[in-house]
Amino acid sequence: MDAAFADSRLCGAMSYSLMAPGKRLRPVLCLAAAETVGETTEDIIKAACAIEMVHTYSLIHDDLPAMDDDQLRRGNPTCHVKFDEATAILAGDALLTLAFEILSAPPDFSKNASLRLQVIQIIARAAGNKGMIEGQMRDIAAEMETVDITVLKQIHQLKTGALIEASVVTGALLAGGSPESIAPLKTYAENIGLGFQVMDDILNVEGDTVKMGKATGTDAVLHKSTYPSLLGMEASRKFAAQLVNNALHAIKIFGNKAIPLAALAEYIIKRER
């Protein structure tokens, strides 16, 4: 952030949410995908940081009283609780726009402008009304009715899966991945994206609030349709395990280069937060 604005209330709210303890799953996936098909560069690190900004903006807005009305995020009071609603909205807006400022201004933009524009389009699509925002809209609508498993999958593929897939594809593209190498990475991302959400639903039932860093038991209170409520806990666990197995199978072709991605997939079903 520019020094002239670094001490402002807005930047304070942005930093508070962005730097709070978290999994950083999406940027790590971006870097791991890059290492699977090539190597990590400064450009890829910047893209990974931008993706985390997009994700953090979505968390700030999801936590607002008009949406999920959450009080705790990453073990800390949510942004609107720590500051106020107006500041939280603006901090989210600012993180989203800062992400695209970073994505559009690499030192060597002129050398790979076409690739950079492709990455910007992928992330914008995943974050917008064809991805994350549409998923959140459908999730809000689903609170008013019971949905079936097919609809629930569609919601989570948009709300959670879209940005996870964009993270993986971005890393691979910027590392020089070919269409042939990116196809199995997409399959991997689709499966872990859904698997992550299944485990999130499970942890909302039986997770520990301190370990999770956010409130648990909220889905039942709100009567939300979740994988445990539709499938039961045991079937939900099996479904998550199957999704992870699908992801691991997709990246077998990369051999040892995919060890970081494999470890991240296995973390999905072993995590406690």
XYZ file of N, CA and C in Angstrom:
819
model
N 0.840 -1.184 0.000
C 0.000 0.000 0.000
C 0.884 1.246 0.000
N 0.423 2.286 -0.685
C 1.190 3.523 -0.741
C 1.370 4.090 0.661
N 2.558 4.617 0.926
C 2.882 5.137 2.258
C 1.906 6.226 2.692
N 1.426 7.015 1.741
C 0.526 8.128 2.063
C -0.792 7.653 2.661
N -1.168 6.398 2.371
C -2.446 5.877 2.841
C -2.289 4.775 3.885
N -1.062 4.376 4.177
C -0.807 3.187 4.991
C -1.388 3.280 6.398
N -1.479 4.489 6.941
C -1.967 4.655 8.311
C -3.452 4.996 8.376
N -4.142 4.941 7.253
C -5.554 5.312 7.244
C -6.407 4.226 7.900
N -7.606 4.597 8.315
C -8.541 3.635 8.906
C -8.880 2.534 7.898
N -9.034 2.924 6.641
C -9.365 1.949 5.601
C -8.268 0.903 5.471
N -7.021 1.349 5.361
C -5.908 0.404 5.233
C -5.761 -0.445 6.490
N -6.089 0.142 7.627
C -6.060 -0.628 8.864
C -7.039 -1.782 8.828
N -8.232 -1.527 8.308
C -9.248 -2.577 8.197
C -8.849 -3.621 7.161
N -8.263 -3.174 6.054
C -7.797 -4.109 5.025
C -6.731 -5.033 5.588
N -5.748 -4.445 6.253
C -4.641 -5.219 6.816
C -5.123 -6.151 7.922
N -6.047 -5.675 8.750
C -6.593 -6.473 9.853
C -7.174 -7.787 9.332
N -7.941 -7.707 8.261
C -8.574 -8.907 7.712
C -7.602 -9.753 6.897
N -6.777 -9.093 6.101
C -5.866 -9.817 5.213
C -4.784 -10.564 5.976
N -4.267 -9.969 7.034
C -3.144 -10.550 7.760
C -3.561 -11.411 8.951
N -4.855 -11.572 9.182
C -5.321 -12.437 10.271
C -4.888 -13.874 9.998
N -4.643 -14.668 11.041
C -4.209 -16.062 10.839
C -5.235 -16.836 10.012
N -4.766 -17.518 8.994
C -5.664 -18.289 8.134
C -4.908 -19.386 7.418
N -5.635 -20.205 6.679
C -5.026 -21.355 5.990
C -4.223 -20.930 4.765
N -4.620 -19.825 4.115
C -3.974 -19.367 2.871
C -4.005 -20.473 1.808
N -5.087 -21.235 1.790
C -5.179 -22.384 0.892
C -5.072 -21.984 -0.573
N -5.760 -20.935 -0.965
C -5.801 -20.564 -2.380
C -4.445 -20.095 -2.907
N -3.738 -19.196 -2.220
C -2.402 -18.840 -2.718
C -1.422 -20.003 -2.686
N -1.531 -20.869 -1.683
C -0.637 -22.033 -1.628
C -0.928 -22.969 -2.795
N -2.196 -23.147 -3.129
C -2.552 -23.963 -4.297
C -1.989 -23.362 -5.580
N -2.033 -22.046 -5.683
C -1.480 -21.358 -6.857
C 0.008 -21.659 -7.003
N 0.745 -21.560 -5.906
C 2.188 -21.815 -5.925
C 2.489 -23.292 -6.174
N 1.708 -24.180 -5.559
C 1.934 -25.620 -5.732
C 1.655 -26.055 -7.164
N 0.632 -25.475 -7.777
C 0.330 -25.796 -9.175
C 1.455 -25.332 -10.088
N 2.008 -24.158 -9.788
C 3.138 -23.650 -10.574
C 4.327 -24.595 -10.484
N 4.624 -25.076 -9.279
C 5.752 -25.991 -9.080
C 5.510 -27.337 -9.759
N 4.252 -27.705 -9.931
C 3.921 -28.991 -10.557
C 4.262 -29.000 -12.040
N 4.080 -27.859 -12.702
C 4.321 -27.813 -14.150
C 5.552 -27.001 -14.533
N 6.115 -26.264 -13.587
C 7.278 -25.420 -13.894
C 7.974 -24.989 -12.631
N 8.049 -23.687 -12.428
C 8.654 -23.173 -11.200
C 8.000 -21.855 -10.805
N 8.138 -21.511 -9.540
C 7.538 -20.285 -9.017
C 8.396 -19.077 -9.382
N 7.735 -18.021 -9.849
C 8.408 -16.764 -10.173
C 7.787 -15.646 -9.330
N 8.412 -14.483 -9.373
C 7.876 -13.333 -8.639
C 6.465 -12.995 -9.106
N 6.239 -13.134 -10.406
C 4.919 -12.882 -10.975
C 3.861 -13.781 -10.347
N 4.206 -15.049 -10.160
C 3.257 -16.016 -9.606
C 2.997 -15.720 -8.135
N 4.020 -15.317 -7.419
C 3.841 -14.949 -6.007
C 2.889 -13.759 -5.894
N 3.052 -12.781 -6.784
C 2.153 -11.622 -6.773
C 0.720 -12.040 -7.091
N 0.568 -12.939 -8.051
C -0.770 -13.426 -8.397
C -1.398 -14.162 -7.219
N -0.591 -14.953 -6.515
C -1.084 -15.679 -5.340
C -1.555 -14.701 -4.263
N -0.801 -13.632 -4.068
C -1.196 -12.604 -3.091
C -2.508 -11.935 -3.509
N -2.641 -11.663 -4.795
C -3.867 -11.042 -5.301
C -5.070 -11.954 -5.076
N -4.883 -13.243 -5.281
C -5.971 -14.200 -5.066
C -6.401 -14.209 -3.602
N -5.444 -14.134 -2.686
C -5.797 -14.092 -1.260
C -6.558 -12.809 -0.926
N -6.235 -11.714 -1.605
C -6.988 -10.475 -1.400
C -8.431 -10.627 -1.861
N -8.624 -11.276 -2.997
C -9.984 -11.526 -3.489
C -10.753 -12.385 -2.487
N -10.107 -13.430 -1.996
C -10.750 -14.312 -1.020
C -11.099 -13.554 0.263
N -10.172 -12.739 0.751
C -10.409 -11.998 1.993
C -11.539 -10.994 1.833
N -11.589 -10.334 0.679
C -12.720 -9.426 0.412
C -14.036 -10.178 0.534
N -14.087 -11.393 -0.017
C -15.334 -12.165 0.021
C -15.710 -12.541 1.451
N -14.712 -12.825 2.283
C -14.986 -13.162 3.684
C -15.549 -11.955 4.437
N -14.946 -10.791 4.204
C -15.422 -9.570 4.867
C -16.894 -9.328 4.542
N -17.234 -9.437 3.259
C -18.613 -9.176 2.844
C -19.561 -10.291 3.291
N -19.122 -11.542 3.227
C -19.968 -12.657 3.681
C -20.327 -12.525 5.157
N -19.417 -11.969 5.946
C -19.622 -11.864 7.396
C -20.583 -10.746 7.795
N -20.915 -9.865 6.873
C -21.739 -8.697 7.197
C -23.131 -9.091 7.700
N -23.750 -8.260 8.528
C -25.092 -8.555 9.044
C -26.125 -8.825 7.951
N -25.982 -8.184 6.801
C -26.940 -8.389 5.711
C -26.816 -9.766 5.071
N -25.701 -10.453 5.338
C -25.506 -11.786 4.770
C -25.424 -12.826 5.881
N -24.223 -13.296 6.225
C -24.119 -14.374 7.219
C -24.149 -13.877 8.664
N -23.904 -12.588 8.859
C -23.931 -11.973 10.190
C -23.049 -12.724 11.187
N -21.802 -12.953 10.804
C -20.857 -13.656 11.676
C -20.065 -12.667 12.526
N -19.728 -13.101 13.726
C -19.010 -12.260 14.676
C -17.524 -12.607 14.775
N -17.172 -13.796 14.309
C -15.798 -14.290 14.475
C -15.267 -14.821 13.152
N -14.032 -14.463 12.818
C -13.397 -14.931 11.575
C -11.897 -15.049 11.812
N -11.349 -16.205 11.502
C -9.919 -16.456 11.675
C -9.467 -16.182 13.113
N -10.362 -16.491 14.044
C -10.042 -16.349 15.459
C -10.157 -14.946 16.014
N -10.538 -13.990 15.176
C -10.660 -12.592 15.593
C -12.076 -12.082 15.334
N -12.476 -10.993 15.986
C -13.755 -10.372 15.632
C -13.770 -10.035 14.139
N -14.900 -10.228 13.504
C -15.001 -9.931 12.077
C -14.765 -8.439 11.829
N -14.492 -8.104 10.590
C -14.088 -6.732 10.255
C -15.149 -5.714 10.670
N -16.423 -6.021 10.422
C -17.468 -5.048 10.763
C -17.665 -4.922 12.268
N -17.292 -5.962 13.025
C -17.357 -5.888 14.485
C -16.185 -5.065 15.019
N -15.008 -5.312 14.480
C -13.801 -4.595 14.911
C -13.864 -3.112 14.535
N -14.369 -2.835 13.353
C -14.435 -1.454 12.867
C -15.911 -1.013 12.850
N -16.537 -1.078 11.704
C -17.975 -0.823 11.570
C -18.385 -1.326 10.195
N -19.682 -1.387 9.938
C -20.156 -1.975 8.682
C -19.661 -1.214 7.461
N -19.742 0.104 7.504
C -19.323 0.902 6.348
C -17.845 0.690 6.042
N -17.017 0.701 7.083
C -15.581 0.483 6.885
C -15.317 -0.913 6.339
N -16.052 -1.904 6.831
C -15.869 -3.279 6.358
C -16.227 -3.409 4.881
N -17.322 -2.796 4.484
C -17.721 -2.840 3.069
C -16.638 -2.216 2.197
N -16.158 -1.059 2.611
C -15.134 -0.364 1.829
C -13.806 -1.113 1.842
N -13.461 -1.742 2.963
C -12.223 -2.530 3.025
C -12.293 -3.707 2.060
N -13.452 -4.361 1.994
C -13.626 -5.449 1.036
C -13.509 -4.958 -0.393
N -14.196 -3.851 -0.691
C -14.110 -3.260 -2.035
C -12.666 -2.931 -2.394
N -11.948 -2.356 -1.440
C -10.568 -1.929 -1.697
C -9.636 -3.115 -1.922
N -9.834 -4.201 -1.179
C -9.005 -5.397 -1.385
C -9.247 -5.994 -2.766
N -10.498 -6.007 -3.196
C -10.808 -6.548 -4.523
C -10.145 -5.719 -5.616
N -10.246 -4.400 -5.516
C -9.647 -3.560 -6.554
C -8.124 -3.570 -6.484
N -7.572 -3.666 -5.276
C -6.114 -3.761 -5.138
C -5.599 -5.048 -5.776
N -6.364 -6.117 -5.658
C -5.966 -7.391 -6.272
C -5.788 -7.233 -7.779
N -6.730 -6.555 -8.411
C -6.637 -6.404 -9.863
C -5.604 -5.351 -10.268
N -5.317 -4.412 -9.386
C -4.198 -3.493 -9.634
C -2.889 -4.281 -9.687
N -2.722 -5.204 -8.751
C -1.506 -6.031 -8.705
C -1.426 -6.942 -9.922
N -2.542 -7.563 -10.274
C -2.553 -8.487 -11.413
C -2.261 -7.786 -12.736
N -2.642 -6.535 -12.837
C -2.502 -5.829 -14.116
C -1.223 -5.020 -14.229
N -0.369 -5.069 -13.210
C 0.822 -4.220 -13.234
C 2.114 -4.953 -12.911
N 2.389 -6.092 -13.555
C 3.693 -6.723 -13.348
C 4.770 -5.930 -14.074
N 6.024 -6.058 -13.671
C 7.104 -5.305 -14.320
C 7.228 -5.602 -15.814
N 6.938 -6.832 -16.193
C 7.150 -7.218 -17.596
C 5.828 -7.445 -18.319
N 4.831 -6.623 -18.019
C 3.500 -6.822 -18.602
C 3.555 -6.900 -20.121
N 4.364 -6.051 -20.740
C 4.401 -5.999 -22.205
C 4.904 -7.295 -22.821
N 5.689 -8.077 -22.047
C 6.255 -9.316 -22.584
C 5.242 -10.462 -22.599
N 4.255 -10.408 -21.701
C 3.284 -11.503 -21.641
C 1.879 -10.959 -21.427
N 1.554 -9.897 -22.145
C 0.271 -9.218 -21.951
C -0.909 -10.151 -22.184
N -0.832 -10.981 -23.220
C -1.938 -11.882 -23.536
C -2.191 -12.872 -22.401
N -1.117 -13.445 -21.867
C -1.239 -14.394 -20.762
C -1.778 -13.699 -19.516
N -1.267 -12.509 -19.239
C -1.708 -11.765 -18.060
C -3.197 -11.441 -18.153
N -3.654 -11.037 -19.325
C -5.075 -10.741 -19.504
C -5.928 -11.998 -19.336
N -5.396 -13.137 -19.778
C -6.109 -14.403 -19.600
C -6.289 -14.720 -18.112
N -5.232 -14.511 -17.346
C -5.285 -14.759 -15.901
C -6.279 -13.809 -15.227
N -6.244 -12.539 -15.607
C -7.178 -11.562 -15.040
C -8.618 -11.979 -15.324
N -8.867 -12.432 -16.547
C -10.216 -12.871 -16.910
C -10.640 -14.092 -16.089
N -9.736 -15.038 -15.896
C -10.043 -16.253 -15.128
C -10.419 -15.904 -13.692
N -9.635 -15.033 -13.070
C -9.894 -14.675 -11.670
C -11.157 -13.826 -11.555
N -11.347 -12.891 -12.492
C -12.550 -12.052 -12.463
C -13.805 -12.900 -12.637
N -13.748 -13.848 -13.538
C -14.903 -14.732 -13.762
C -15.196 -15.559 -12.513
N -14.146 -16.094 -11.896
C -14.322 -16.930 -10.704
C -14.875 -16.134 -9.529
N -14.544 -14.848 -9.470
C -14.968 -14.013 -8.344
C -16.326 -13.363 -8.558
N -16.807 -13.338 -9.791
C -17.991 -12.554 -10.120
C -19.293 -13.319 -10.205
N -20.170 -12.833 -11.089
C -21.516 -13.399 -11.157
C -21.575 -14.736 -11.885
N -20.443 -15.214 -12.374
C -20.376 -16.567 -12.938
C -19.642 -17.507 -11.987
N -19.356 -17.023 -10.793
C -18.618 -17.831 -9.821
C -19.030 -17.519 -8.402
N -18.093 -16.958 -7.638
C -18.241 -16.795 -6.197
C -19.469 -15.971 -5.787
N -19.704 -14.844 -6.437
C -20.827 -13.989 -6.051
C -22.156 -14.668 -6.361
N -22.250 -15.323 -7.500
C -23.474 -16.072 -7.814
C -23.689 -17.190 -6.797
N -22.608 -17.841 -6.386
C -22.714 -18.890 -5.375
C -23.239 -18.357 -4.056
N -22.752 -17.189 -3.647
C -23.234 -16.570 -2.408
C -24.704 -16.187 -2.535
N -25.095 -15.685 -3.694
C -26.493 -15.314 -3.909
C -27.398 -16.535 -3.802
N -26.975 -17.630 -4.419
C -27.772 -18.864 -4.349
C -27.788 -19.430 -2.933
N -26.681 -19.264 -2.221
C -26.603 -19.748 -0.841
C -27.588 -18.986 0.048
N -27.671 -17.687 -0.151
C -28.626 -16.873 0.614
C -30.057 -17.299 0.293
N -30.342 -17.492 -1.002
C -31.688 -17.906 -1.412
C -32.050 -19.269 -0.835
N -31.042 -20.144 -0.723
C -31.285 -21.509 -0.237
C -31.612 -21.557 1.252
N -31.325 -20.469 1.978
C -31.662 -20.428 3.402
C -33.168 -20.432 3.620
N -33.908 -20.074 2.593
C -35.363 -19.976 2.719
C -36.072 -21.264 2.329
N -35.312 -22.269 1.889
C -35.926 -23.518 1.448
C -34.942 -24.665 1.584
N -35.460 -25.886 1.535
C -34.605 -27.070 1.543
C -34.228 -27.396 0.106
N -32.938 -27.543 -0.149
C -32.479 -27.863 -1.502
C -31.962 -29.291 -1.537
N -31.927 -29.879 -2.732
C -31.413 -31.239 -2.846
C -29.902 -31.212 -3.052
N -29.303 -32.389 -3.091
C -27.847 -32.495 -3.146
C -27.283 -31.912 -4.438
N -28.033 -32.020 -5.540
C -27.565 -31.480 -6.822
C -27.447 -29.961 -6.760
N -28.462 -29.322 -6.206
C -28.440 -27.860 -6.071
C -27.343 -27.432 -5.103
N -27.182 -28.182 -4.014
C -26.145 -27.856 -3.034
C -24.755 -27.910 -3.669
N -24.514 -28.921 -4.496
C -23.227 -29.026 -5.196
C -23.004 -27.818 -6.103
N -24.049 -27.423 -6.820
C -23.930 -26.274 -7.722
C -23.579 -25.005 -6.952
N -24.218 -24.815 -5.803
C -23.934 -23.642 -4.971
C -22.465 -23.615 -4.573
N -21.963 -24.753 -4.113
C -20.603 -24.788 -3.584
C -19.542 -24.815 -4.681
N -19.897 -25.356 -5.846
C -18.958 -25.282 -6.966
C -18.732 -23.834 -7.378
N -19.763 -23.015 -7.224
C -19.641 -21.591 -7.537
C -19.015 -20.816 -6.378
N -19.566 -20.977 -5.189
C -19.159 -20.164 -4.044
C -17.739 -20.459 -3.582
N -17.376 -21.736 -3.548
C -16.054 -22.140 -3.054
C -15.151 -22.646 -4.173
N -15.698 -23.499 -5.020
C -14.884 -24.182 -6.026
C -14.312 -23.290 -7.106
N -15.052 -22.260 -7.500
C -14.613 -21.436 -8.633
C -13.274 -20.755 -8.372
N -13.106 -20.147 -7.201
C -11.847 -19.447 -6.916
C -10.717 -20.430 -6.638
N -11.042 -21.590 -6.078
C -10.015 -22.620 -5.882
C -9.495 -23.097 -7.237
N -10.401 -23.341 -8.172
C -9.968 -23.750 -9.516
C -9.159 -22.639 -10.180
N -9.601 -21.402 -10.045
C -8.867 -20.275 -10.632
C -7.468 -20.160 -10.045
N -7.321 -20.461 -8.762
C -6.008 -20.401 -8.109
C -5.048 -21.404 -8.729
N -5.535 -22.623 -8.915
C -4.706 -23.689 -9.493
C -4.353 -23.373 -10.945
N -5.346 -22.978 -11.717
C -5.121 -22.697 -13.141
C -4.192 -21.498 -13.315
N -4.351 -20.478 -12.494
C -3.477 -19.298 -12.569
C -2.018 -19.677 -12.357
N -1.746 -20.448 -11.313
C -0.371 -20.867 -11.054
C 0.217 -21.655 -12.202
N -0.583 -22.572 -12.734
C -0.102 -23.416 -13.835
C 0.135 -22.602 -15.104
N -0.776 -21.714 -15.428
C -0.632 -20.895 -16.635
C 0.606 -20.011 -16.570
N 0.788 -19.338 -15.448
C 1.924 -18.422 -15.322
C 3.257 -19.154 -15.267
N 3.214 -20.446 -14.925
C 4.442 -21.252 -14.911
C 4.701 -21.915 -16.260
N 3.859 -21.604 -17.246
C 4.074 -22.135 -18.588
C 3.391 -23.448 -18.864
N 2.392 -23.801 -18.070
C 1.684 -25.062 -18.264
C 0.946 -25.117 -19.589
N 0.951 -26.284 -20.212
C 0.251 -26.489 -21.482
C -1.209 -26.839 -21.211
N -2.077 -26.730 -22.226
C -3.474 -27.157 -22.044
C -3.578 -28.604 -21.569
N -2.658 -29.464 -22.047
C -2.678 -30.879 -21.652
C -2.346 -31.058 -20.171
N -1.490 -30.211 -19.639
C -1.138 -30.322 -18.218
C -2.160 -29.634 -17.328
N -2.841 -28.631 -17.858
C -3.814 -27.894 -17.055
C -5.121 -28.674 -16.894
N -5.477 -29.498 -17.880
C -6.733 -30.264 -17.804
C -6.825 -31.127 -16.543
N -5.817 -31.962 -16.222
C -5.909 -32.746 -14.983
C -5.857 -31.890 -13.722
N -5.195 -30.741 -13.804
C -5.165 -29.836 -12.652
C -6.551 -29.249 -12.386
N -7.313 -29.007 -13.452
C -8.693 -28.540 -13.283
C -9.536 -29.605 -12.590
N -9.355 -30.858 -13.019
C -10.087 -31.962 -12.386
C -9.738 -32.049 -10.909
N -8.456 -31.927 -10.617
C -7.986 -31.913 -9.226
C -8.683 -30.803 -8.444
N -8.683 -29.597 -9.006
C -9.239 -28.433 -8.312
C -10.742 -28.565 -8.096
N -11.451 -29.069 -9.089
C -12.900 -29.258 -8.957
C -13.223 -30.178 -7.786
N -12.441 -31.226 -7.642
C -12.699 -32.208 -6.588
C -12.312 -31.694 -5.207
N -11.163 -31.032 -5.097
C -10.803 -30.549 -3.753
C -11.662 -29.350 -3.350
N -12.125 -28.580 -4.334
C -13.012 -27.459 -4.017
C -14.293 -27.932 -3.362
N -14.882 -28.979 -3.934
C -16.101 -29.536 -3.359
C -15.799 -30.272 -2.059
N -14.677 -30.993 -2.039
C -14.285 -31.708 -0.823
C -14.054 -30.767 0.340
N -13.468 -29.616 0.062
C -13.235 -28.614 1.105
C -14.553 -28.172 1.725
N -15.563 -27.948 0.883
C -16.849 -27.485 1.397
C -17.573 -28.576 2.183
N -17.461 -29.823 1.734
C -18.071 -30.932 2.480
C -17.482 -30.983 3.887
N -16.153 -30.870 3.977
C -15.502 -30.890 5.291
C -15.875 -29.659 6.114
N -16.057 -28.520 5.465
C -16.497 -27.320 6.176
C -17.852 -27.561 6.842
N -18.748 -28.214 6.102
C -20.070 -28.525 6.651
C -19.966 -29.498 7.823
N -19.088 -30.480 7.699
C -18.880 -31.449 8.783
C -18.329 -30.744 10.022
N -17.339 -29.882 9.810
C -16.720 -29.172 10.930
C -17.672 -28.170 11.572
N -18.633 -27.674 10.803
C -19.623 -26.773 11.387
C -20.497 -27.506 12.403
N -20.608 -28.834 12.233
C -21.394 -29.650 13.155
C -20.565 -30.053 14.369
N -19.340 -30.546 14.120
C -18.574 -31.140 15.215
C -17.220 -30.479 15.462
N -16.943 -29.383 14.786
C -15.668 -28.694 14.971
C -15.642 -27.871 16.248
N -14.438 -27.477 16.635
C -14.225 -26.660 17.823
C -14.090 -25.194 17.406
N -14.866 -24.324 18.034
C -14.859 -22.906 17.663
C -13.471 -22.287 17.770
N -12.723 -22.646 18.810
C -11.381 -22.088 19.002
C -10.458 -22.533 17.875
N -10.483 -23.830 17.550
C -9.636 -24.339 16.469
C -10.080 -23.798 15.113
N -11.380 -23.707 14.908
C -11.915 -23.247 13.629
C -11.669 -21.750 13.415
N -11.644 -21.001 14.507
C -11.489 -19.554 14.382
C -12.760 -18.857 13.958
N -13.881 -19.594 13.978
C -15.190 -19.019 13.652
C -16.256 -19.842 14.358
N -17.457 -19.296 14.424
C -18.530 -19.969 15.148
C -18.896 -21.289 14.479
N -19.215 -22.294 15.290
C -19.696 -23.578 14.781
C -21.150 -23.761 15.204
N -21.824 -24.719 14.563
C -23.219 -24.987 14.884
C -24.198 -24.019 14.254
N -23.696 -23.099 13.446
C -24.564 -22.063 12.876
C -25.473 -22.605 11.778
N -25.013 -23.599 11.025
C -25.832 -24.146 9.940
C -27.139 -24.725 10.470
N -27.058 -25.457 11.582
C -28.258 -26.060 12.171
C -29.211 -24.990 12.690
N -28.657 -23.954 13.312
C -29.486 -22.867 13.845
C -30.255 -22.182 12.721
N -29.587 -22.012 11.578
C -30.206 -21.341 10.431
C -31.011 -22.295 9.556
N -31.007 -23.591 9.929
C -31.718 -24.631 9.158
C -31.236 -24.688 7.708
N -29.931 -24.507 7.525
C -29.355 -24.542 6.180
C -29.212 -25.976 5.690
N -29.408 -26.163 4.405
C -29.140 -27.464 3.796
C -27.630 -27.626 3.673
N -27.105 -28.704 4.220
C -25.673 -28.997 4.180
C -25.494 -30.463 3.814
N -24.257 -30.859 3.558
C -24.016 -32.272 3.250
C -24.403 -33.174 4.420
N -24.035 -32.844 5.663
C -24.476 -33.688 6.781
C -25.995 -33.747 6.937
N -26.678 -32.624 6.693
C -28.136 -32.630 6.861
C -28.832 -33.423 5.762
N -28.224 -33.484 4.587
C -28.831 -34.208 3.467
C -28.349 -35.652 3.360
N -27.073 -35.894 3.673
C -26.493 -37.227 3.500
C -26.265 -37.958 4.819
N -26.137 -37.205 5.909
C -25.700 -37.787 7.174
C -24.190 -37.650 7.311
N -23.683 -37.731 8.523
C -22.261 -37.502 8.783
C -21.375 -38.552 8.124
N -21.726 -39.824 8.274
C -20.865 -40.885 7.744
C -20.779 -40.824 6.223
N -21.923 -40.652 5.574
C -21.933 -40.560 4.110
C -21.197 -39.307 3.636
N -21.278 -38.236 4.407
C -20.564 -37.004 4.051
C -19.060 -37.222 4.114
N -18.603 -37.934 5.130
C -17.170 -38.245 5.245
C -16.700 -39.090 4.062
N -17.492 -40.067 3.704
C -17.137 -40.933 2.570
C -17.112 -40.138 1.269
N -18.054 -39.220 1.129
C -18.104 -38.380 -0.067
C -16.858 -37.505 -0.153
N -16.467 -36.892 0.969
C -15.257 -36.062 1.001
C -14.026 -36.889 0.651
N -13.944 -38.103 1.202
C -12.802 -38.982 0.927
C -12.752 -39.365 -0.546
N -13.918 -39.616 -1.140
C -13.963 -39.974 -2.559
C -13.512 -38.809 -3.437
N -13.924 -37.611 -3.079
C -13.511 -36.427 -3.838
C -12.000 -36.236 -3.780
N -11.418 -36.451 -2.614
C -9.964 -36.335 -2.470
C -9.263 -37.418 -3.277
N -9.793 -38.627 -3.254
C -9.215 -39.710 -4.069
C -9.275 -39.369 -5.552
N -10.382 -38.780 -5.986
C -10.502 -38.347 -7.384
C -9.416 -37.326 -7.723
N -9.186 -36.397 -6.799
C -8.168 -35.362 -7.010
C -6.777 -35.972 -7.104
N -6.479 -36.904 -6.209
C -5.160 -37.555 -6.206
C -4.940 -38.352 -7.486
N -5.984 -39.012 -7.947
C -5.877 -39.793 -9.188
C -5.579 -38.874 -10.379
N -6.191 -37.697 -10.390
C -6.022 -36.769 -11.513
C -4.586 -36.286 -11.664
N -3.851 -36.178 -10.550
C -2.494 -35.611 -10.616
C -1.396 -36.674 -10.569
N -1.773 -37.940 -10.640
C -0.767 -39.012 -10.641
C 0.218 -38.860 -11.784
N -0.243 -38.341 -12.900
C 0.609 -38.236 -14.090
C 1.815 -37.322 -13.869
N 1.757 -36.467 -12.853
C 2.863 -35.539 -12.594
C 3.938 -36.137 -11.691
N 3.689 -37.318 -11.150
C 4.683 -37.976 -10.300
C 5.033 -37.160 -9.070
N 6.327 -37.127 -8.741
C 6.780 -36.439 -7.529
C 6.571 -34.924 -7.568
N 6.430 -34.373 -8.770
C 6.201 -32.930 -8.886
C 4.884 -32.516 -8.223
N 3.972 -33.486 -8.088
C 2.650 -33.178 -7.539
C 2.546 -33.451 -6.041
N 3.665 -33.759 -5.395
C 3.618 -34.067 -3.953
C 2.978 -32.930 -3.142
N 3.332 -31.662 -3.383
C 2.668 -30.589 -2.625
C 1.155 -30.549 -2.846
N 0.716 -30.729 -4.090
C -0.720 -30.740 -4.361
C -1.396 -31.924 -3.679
N -0.734 -33.072 -3.688
C -1.289 -34.259 -3.031
C -1.425 -34.028 -1.527
N -0.410 -33.411 -0.935
C -0.451 -33.130 0.506
C -1.592 -32.171 0.844
N -1.826 -31.197 -0.017
C -2.918 -30.250 0.210
C -4.273 -30.943 0.111
N -4.398 -31.870 -0.837
C -5.652 -32.619 -0.975
C -5.926 -33.454 0.270
N -4.885 -34.112 0.777
C -5.055 -34.950 1.966
C -5.340 -34.104 3.208
N -4.783 -32.907 3.236
C -5.055 -31.986 4.347
C -6.539 -31.647 4.427
N -7.184 -31.564 3.267
C -8.597 -31.182 3.203
C -9.455 -32.025 4.144
N -9.229 -33.354 4.159
C -10.100 -34.212 4.969
C -9.539 -34.494 6.361
N -8.320 -34.022 6.632
C -7.732 -34.236 7.958
C -7.765 -32.979 8.819
N -8.123 -31.864 8.229
C -8.034 -30.590 8.934
C -9.039 -30.496 10.077
N -8.694 -29.664 11.035
C -9.570 -29.408 12.178
C -10.061 -27.966 12.188
N -9.719 -27.234 11.111
C -10.150 -25.826 11.022
C -10.413 -25.450 9.575
